């Protein structure tokens, strides 16, 4: 069963135990967690969150099936250096709907990696996972994430006012969605060639 997908510059692999250290280091940073409703985290908190995904992947691969949630590590294709993580988390009570998530380590910001990660997740969701819908959210002030989602084809669907309380203040939550029928087959065919 395939566990790694590549683009010309990046590698997306199912999360493994050895990925927890760099993910923990990234999510301990105030800069990375600025617009998140969680963090900065201790390594113990981050590992407690991600370890069930590692275990799920290990079991699914041993049974030659896809996991229920898709959590990926993003690395530089050429050097193998850690860049971030992205995920499709299955939504409760809506089989085929997934919540999109991504965090990029701060040395790699403003290089289009977030956009490429979301493009990969869109492709993976609709081509591999059989999704019918993707959900995404971001804090209202996170203009970079809004641009990434809009570039990925996501449609604004609403605002939940004062939804999150983090770092001493309330933050509005912007909601986005993307339906399978909103992605043209021609676009997916292009992405088939990109994510070999």
PDB file of C-alpha atoms in Angstrom:
ATOM      1  CA  UNK A   1       0.000   0.000   0.000  1.00  0.00           C
ATOM      2  CA  UNK A   2       1.293   3.449  -0.900  1.00  0.00           C
ATOM      3  CA  UNK A   3       2.405   5.592   2.059  1.00  0.00           C
ATOM      4  CA  UNK A   4       4.267   8.443   0.343  1.00  0.00           C
ATOM      5  CA  UNK A   5       3.323  10.881  -2.426  1.00  0.00           C
ATOM      6  CA  UNK A   6       5.605  13.395  -4.068  1.00  0.00           C
ATOM      7  CA  UNK A   7       5.425  16.632  -5.990  1.00  0.00           C
ATOM      8  CA  UNK A   8       8.367  18.220  -7.782  1.00  0.00           C
ATOM      9  CA  UNK A   9       9.526  19.800  -4.490  1.00  0.00           C
ATOM     10  CA  UNK A  10       7.755  18.082  -1.566  1.00  0.00           C
ATOM     11  CA  UNK A  11       7.126  14.648  -0.090  1.00  0.00           C
ATOM     12  CA  UNK A  12       3.910  13.834   1.787  1.00  0.00           C
ATOM     13  CA  UNK A  13       4.121  10.698   3.957  1.00  0.00           C
ATOM     14  CA  UNK A  14       1.818   9.119   6.510  1.00  0.00           C
ATOM     15  CA  UNK A  15       2.938  10.235   9.962  1.00  0.00           C
ATOM     16  CA  UNK A  16       5.377   7.893  11.735  1.00  0.00           C
ATOM     17  CA  UNK A  17       6.760   7.719  15.256  1.00  0.00           C
ATOM     18  CA  UNK A  18      10.000   9.450  14.246  1.00  0.00           C
ATOM     19  CA  UNK A  19       7.982  12.434  12.963  1.00  0.00           C
ATOM     20  CA  UNK A  20       6.691  13.311  16.437  1.00  0.00           C
ATOM     21  CA  UNK A  21       9.916  15.063  17.492  1.00  0.00           C
ATOM     22  CA  UNK A  22       9.993  17.636  14.667  1.00  0.00           C
ATOM     23  CA  UNK A  23       6.228  18.158  14.870  1.00  0.00           C
ATOM     24  CA  UNK A  24       6.559  18.745  18.629  1.00  0.00           C
ATOM     25  CA  UNK A  25       9.382  21.219  18.069  1.00  0.00           C
ATOM     26  CA  UNK A  26       7.301  23.107  15.488  1.00  0.00           C
ATOM     27  CA  UNK A  27       4.171  23.253  17.674  1.00  0.00           C
ATOM     28  CA  UNK A  28       6.168  24.519  20.656  1.00  0.00           C
ATOM     29  CA  UNK A  29       6.742  27.800  18.795  1.00  0.00           C
ATOM     30  CA  UNK A  30       4.637  30.859  19.547  1.00  0.00           C
ATOM     31  CA  UNK A  31       5.010  31.985  15.925  1.00  0.00           C
ATOM     32  CA  UNK A  32       3.571  28.759  14.501  1.00  0.00           C
ATOM     33  CA  UNK A  33       0.710  28.674  17.032  1.00  0.00           C
ATOM     34  CA  UNK A  34      -0.205  32.360  16.762  1.00  0.00           C
ATOM     35  CA  UNK A  35      -3.470  31.734  14.902  1.00  0.00           C
ATOM     36  CA  UNK A  36      -4.225  28.285  16.290  1.00  0.00           C
ATOM     37  CA  UNK A  37      -6.701  27.681  19.090  1.00  0.00           C
ATOM     38  CA  UNK A  38      -4.091  25.473  20.774  1.00  0.00           C
ATOM     39  CA  UNK A  39      -0.445  25.846  21.686  1.00  0.00           C
ATOM     40  CA  UNK A  40       2.297  26.510  22.026  1.00  0.00           C
ATOM     41  CA  UNK A  41       2.432  22.953  23.305  1.00  0.00           C
ATOM     42  CA  UNK A  42       4.832  20.937  25.386  1.00  0.00           C
ATOM     43  CA  UNK A  43       6.262  17.911  23.557  1.00  0.00           C
ATOM     44  CA  UNK A  44       4.136  15.683  25.796  1.00  0.00           C
ATOM     45  CA  UNK A  45       0.883  17.404  24.734  1.00  0.00           C
ATOM     46  CA  UNK A  46       1.751  17.274  21.036  1.00  0.00           C
ATOM     47  CA  UNK A  47       2.820  13.644  21.206  1.00  0.00           C
ATOM     48  CA  UNK A  48      -0.319  12.657  23.139  1.00  0.00           C
ATOM     49  CA  UNK A  49      -2.421  14.193  20.346  1.00  0.00           C
ATOM     50  CA  UNK A  50      -0.516  12.698  17.386  1.00  0.00           C
ATOM     51  CA  UNK A  51       0.411   9.259  18.785  1.00  0.00           C
ATOM     52  CA  UNK A  52      -3.081   7.779  18.164  1.00  0.00           C
ATOM     53  CA  UNK A  53      -2.720   8.729  14.475  1.00  0.00           C
ATOM     54  CA  UNK A  54       0.670   6.994  14.333  1.00  0.00           C
ATOM     55  CA  UNK A  55      -0.860   3.903  15.946  1.00  0.00           C
ATOM     56  CA  UNK A  56      -3.853   4.022  13.573  1.00  0.00           C
ATOM     57  CA  UNK A  57      -1.541   4.209  10.549  1.00  0.00           C
ATOM     58  CA  UNK A  58       0.605   1.329  11.789  1.00  0.00           C
ATOM     59  CA  UNK A  59      -2.430  -0.911  12.294  1.00  0.00           C
ATOM     60  CA  UNK A  60      -4.068   0.083   8.997  1.00  0.00           C
ATOM     61  CA  UNK A  61      -0.895  -0.603   7.034  1.00  0.00           C
ATOM     62  CA  UNK A  62      -0.426  -3.968   8.778  1.00  0.00           C
ATOM     63  CA  UNK A  63      -3.974  -4.835   7.697  1.00  0.00           C
ATOM     64  CA  UNK A  64      -3.395  -3.461   4.174  1.00  0.00           C
ATOM     65  CA  UNK A  65      -6.155  -0.836   4.420  1.00  0.00           C
ATOM     66  CA  UNK A  66      -6.332   2.941   4.506  1.00  0.00           C
ATOM     67  CA  UNK A  67      -6.524   4.643   7.903  1.00  0.00           C
ATOM     68  CA  UNK A  68      -9.676   6.489   8.971  1.00  0.00           C
ATOM     69  CA  UNK A  69      -7.783   9.771   9.269  1.00  0.00           C
ATOM     70  CA  UNK A  70      -5.002  10.889   6.954  1.00  0.00           C
ATOM     71  CA  UNK A  71      -2.153  12.681   8.752  1.00  0.00           C
ATOM     72  CA  UNK A  72       0.924  13.490   6.691  1.00  0.00           C
ATOM     73  CA  UNK A  73       4.395  14.833   7.333  1.00  0.00           C
ATOM     74  CA  UNK A  74       5.651  17.338   4.761  1.00  0.00           C
ATOM     75  CA  UNK A  75       9.334  17.148   3.856  1.00  0.00           C
ATOM     76  CA  UNK A  76      11.628  18.649   1.264  1.00  0.00           C
ATOM     77  CA  UNK A  77      11.785  16.086  -1.558  1.00  0.00           C
ATOM     78  CA  UNK A  78      15.467  16.677  -2.258  1.00  0.00           C
ATOM     79  CA  UNK A  79      16.892  16.945   1.275  1.00  0.00           C
ATOM     80  CA  UNK A  80      14.273  15.120   3.363  1.00  0.00           C
ATOM     81  CA  UNK A  81      14.212  18.000   5.853  1.00  0.00           C
ATOM     82  CA  UNK A  82      11.027  18.495   7.885  1.00  0.00           C
ATOM     83  CA  UNK A  83       8.741  21.339   6.734  1.00  0.00           C
ATOM     84  CA  UNK A  84       5.398  20.726   8.468  1.00  0.00           C
ATOM     85  CA  UNK A  85       2.349  18.511   8.623  1.00  0.00           C
ATOM     86  CA  UNK A  86      -1.091  18.389   7.072  1.00  0.00           C
ATOM     87  CA  UNK A  87      -4.156  16.250   7.588  1.00  0.00           C
ATOM     88  CA  UNK A  88      -7.621  15.147   6.561  1.00  0.00           C
ATOM     89  CA  UNK A  89      -9.526  14.257   9.725  1.00  0.00           C
ATOM     90  CA  UNK A  90     -12.748  12.304   9.274  1.00  0.00           C
ATOM     91  CA  UNK A  91     -15.807  14.248  10.419  1.00  0.00           C
ATOM     92  CA  UNK A  92     -18.051  12.473  12.913  1.00  0.00           C
ATOM     93  CA  UNK A  93     -21.443  11.389  11.547  1.00  0.00           C
ATOM     94  CA  UNK A  94     -20.558  12.399   7.960  1.00  0.00           C
ATOM     95  CA  UNK A  95     -18.725   9.545   6.184  1.00  0.00           C
ATOM     96  CA  UNK A  96     -16.770  11.026   3.292  1.00  0.00           C
ATOM     97  CA  UNK A  97     -16.414  14.478   4.878  1.00  0.00           C
ATOM     98  CA  UNK A  98     -13.027  15.575   6.201  1.00  0.00           C
ATOM     99  CA  UNK A  99     -11.625  18.514   8.121  1.00  0.00           C
ATOM    100  CA  UNK A 100      -8.512  19.973   6.492  1.00  0.00           C
ATOM    101  CA  UNK A 101      -5.607  21.009   8.695  1.00  0.00           C
ATOM    102  CA  UNK A 102      -2.031  22.149   8.097  1.00  0.00           C
ATOM    103  CA  UNK A 103       0.863  23.697   9.974  1.00  0.00           C
ATOM    104  CA  UNK A 104       4.048  24.831   8.262  1.00  0.00           C
ATOM    105  CA  UNK A 105       7.190  25.502  10.310  1.00  0.00           C
ATOM    106  CA  UNK A 106       8.033  29.209  10.310  1.00  0.00           C
ATOM    107  CA  UNK A 107      11.343  29.041   8.368  1.00  0.00           C
ATOM    108  CA  UNK A 108       9.289  27.854   5.370  1.00  0.00           C
ATOM    109  CA  UNK A 109       6.544  30.465   5.350  1.00  0.00           C
ATOM    110  CA  UNK A 110       5.783  32.562   2.257  1.00  0.00           C
ATOM    111  CA  UNK A 111       7.116  29.931  -0.153  1.00  0.00           C
ATOM    112  CA  UNK A 112       3.803  28.511  -1.360  1.00  0.00           C
ATOM    113  CA  UNK A 113       4.132  25.358   0.753  1.00  0.00           C
ATOM    114  CA  UNK A 114       0.799  25.861   2.519  1.00  0.00           C
ATOM    115  CA  UNK A 115      -0.911  26.213  -0.851  1.00  0.00           C
ATOM    116  CA  UNK A 116       0.804  23.100  -2.173  1.00  0.00           C
ATOM    117  CA  UNK A 117      -0.156  21.169   0.969  1.00  0.00           C
ATOM    118  CA  UNK A 118      -3.818  22.152   0.588  1.00  0.00           C
ATOM    119  CA  UNK A 119      -3.714  21.266  -3.116  1.00  0.00           C
ATOM    120  CA  UNK A 120      -2.334  17.843  -2.167  1.00  0.00           C
ATOM    121  CA  UNK A 121      -5.066  17.364   0.449  1.00  0.00           C
ATOM    122  CA  UNK A 122      -7.775  18.316  -2.067  1.00  0.00           C
ATOM    123  CA  UNK A 123      -6.382  15.855  -4.592  1.00  0.00           C
ATOM    124  CA  UNK A 124      -5.935  13.095  -2.016  1.00  0.00           C
ATOM    125  CA  UNK A 125      -9.413  13.614  -0.573  1.00  0.00           C
ATOM    126  CA  UNK A 126     -11.239  13.418  -3.883  1.00  0.00           C
ATOM    127  CA  UNK A 127      -9.000  10.965  -5.757  1.00  0.00           C
ATOM    128  CA  UNK A 128      -7.807   8.572  -3.032  1.00  0.00           C
ATOM    129  CA  UNK A 129     -10.086   8.902   0.010  1.00  0.00           C
ATOM    130  CA  UNK A 130     -13.369   9.185  -1.915  1.00  0.00           C
ATOM    131  CA  UNK A 131     -14.470  12.346  -0.117  1.00  0.00           C
ATOM    132  CA  UNK A 132     -17.636  14.195  -1.028  1.00  0.00           C
ATOM    133  CA  UNK A 133     -16.869  17.294   1.064  1.00  0.00           C
ATOM    134  CA  UNK A 134     -13.957  19.095   2.731  1.00  0.00           C
ATOM    135  CA  UNK A 135     -14.311  21.485   5.668  1.00  0.00           C
ATOM    136  CA  UNK A 136     -11.724  24.014   6.759  1.00  0.00           C
ATOM    137  CA  UNK A 137     -11.503  26.844   9.238  1.00  0.00           C
ATOM    138  CA  UNK A 138      -9.126  29.568  10.292  1.00  0.00           C
ATOM    139  CA  UNK A 139      -9.002  32.503  12.653  1.00  0.00           C
ATOM    140  CA  UNK A 140     -10.366  35.670  11.049  1.00  0.00           C
ATOM    141  CA  UNK A 141      -7.056  37.509  11.350  1.00  0.00           C
ATOM    142  CA  UNK A 142      -5.033  34.803   9.632  1.00  0.00           C
ATOM    143  CA  UNK A 143      -4.993  36.330   6.153  1.00  0.00           C
ATOM    144  CA  UNK A 144      -2.324  33.911   4.908  1.00  0.00           C
ATOM    145  CA  UNK A 145      -4.485  30.899   5.700  1.00  0.00           C
ATOM    146  CA  UNK A 146      -7.544  32.541   4.123  1.00  0.00           C
ATOM    147  CA  UNK A 147      -5.537  33.049   0.904  1.00  0.00           C
ATOM    148  CA  UNK A 148      -4.314  29.440   0.981  1.00  0.00           C
ATOM    149  CA  UNK A 149      -7.868  28.103   1.301  1.00  0.00           C
ATOM    150  CA  UNK A 150      -9.298  30.379  -1.372  1.00  0.00           C
ATOM    151  CA  UNK A 151      -6.458  29.470  -3.740  1.00  0.00           C
ATOM    152  CA  UNK A 152      -7.275  25.802  -3.058  1.00  0.00           C
ATOM    153  CA  UNK A 153     -10.841  26.344  -4.273  1.00  0.00           C
ATOM    154  CA  UNK A 154     -12.545  26.548  -0.882  1.00  0.00           C
ATOM    155  CA  UNK A 155     -15.689  28.658  -0.627  1.00  0.00           C
ATOM    156  CA  UNK A 156     -16.380  30.899   2.402  1.00  0.00           C
ATOM    157  CA  UNK A 157     -19.384  29.507   4.283  1.00  0.00           C
ATOM    158  CA  UNK A 158     -19.664  31.638   7.392  1.00  0.00           C
ATOM    159  CA  UNK A 159     -18.205  33.205  10.492  1.00  0.00           C
ATOM    160  CA  UNK A 160     -18.597  32.098  14.086  1.00  0.00           C
ATOM    161  CA  UNK A 161     -18.001  35.195  16.194  1.00  0.00           C
ATOM    162  CA  UNK A 162     -15.743  34.943  19.248  1.00  0.00           C
ATOM    163  CA  UNK A 163     -15.461  31.198  18.690  1.00  0.00           C
ATOM    164  CA  UNK A 164     -11.951  30.613  20.068  1.00  0.00           C
ATOM    165  CA  UNK A 165     -10.303  32.026  23.154  1.00  0.00           C
ATOM    166  CA  UNK A 166      -6.526  31.917  22.862  1.00  0.00           C
ATOM    167  CA  UNK A 167      -3.577  33.960  24.081  1.00  0.00           C
ATOM    168  CA  UNK A 168      -5.703  36.441  26.000  1.00  0.00           C
ATOM    169  CA  UNK A 169      -8.358  37.209  23.403  1.00  0.00           C
ATOM    170  CA  UNK A 170     -11.339  35.981  21.433  1.00  0.00           C
ATOM    171  CA  UNK A 171     -11.051  35.083  17.767  1.00  0.00           C
ATOM    172  CA  UNK A 172     -13.720  34.740  15.115  1.00  0.00           C
ATOM    173  CA  UNK A 173     -13.700  31.425  13.260  1.00  0.00           C
ATOM    174  CA  UNK A 174     -14.060  31.602   9.468  1.00  0.00           C
ATOM    175  CA  UNK A 175     -15.624  28.514   7.886  1.00  0.00           C
ATOM    176  CA  UNK A 176     -14.828  27.206   4.400  1.00  0.00           C
ATOM    177  CA  UNK A 177     -16.061  24.250   2.384  1.00  0.00           C
ATOM    178  CA  UNK A 178     -15.319  22.463  -0.859  1.00  0.00           C
ATOM    179  CA  UNK A 179     -17.578  19.889  -2.535  1.00  0.00           C
ATOM    180  CA  UNK A 180     -16.363  17.149  -4.846  1.00  0.00           C
ATOM    181  CA  UNK A 181     -18.539  18.423  -7.695  1.00  0.00           C
ATOM    182  CA  UNK A 182     -16.864  21.836  -7.502  1.00  0.00           C
ATOM    183  CA  UNK A 183     -13.534  20.404  -8.705  1.00  0.00           C
ATOM    184  CA  UNK A 184     -13.307  19.977 -12.452  1.00  0.00           C
ATOM    185  CA  UNK A 185     -12.092  16.614 -13.728  1.00  0.00           C
ATOM    186  CA  UNK A 186      -9.451  18.384 -15.812  1.00  0.00           C
ATOM    187  CA  UNK A 187      -7.981  19.912 -12.650  1.00  0.00           C
ATOM    188  CA  UNK A 188      -7.878  16.516 -10.928  1.00  0.00           C
ATOM    189  CA  UNK A 189      -6.174  14.986 -13.969  1.00  0.00           C
ATOM    190  CA  UNK A 190      -3.497  17.678 -13.791  1.00  0.00           C
ATOM    191  CA  UNK A 191      -3.045  16.946 -10.077  1.00  0.00           C
ATOM    192  CA  UNK A 192      -2.808  13.211 -10.834  1.00  0.00           C
ATOM    193  CA  UNK A 193       0.355  13.999 -12.772  1.00  0.00           C
ATOM    194  CA  UNK A 194       1.676  16.388 -10.105  1.00  0.00           C
ATOM    195  CA  UNK A 195       1.356  14.019  -7.124  1.00  0.00           C
ATOM    196  CA  UNK A 196       2.983  10.897  -8.515  1.00  0.00           C
TER     197      UNK A 196
END
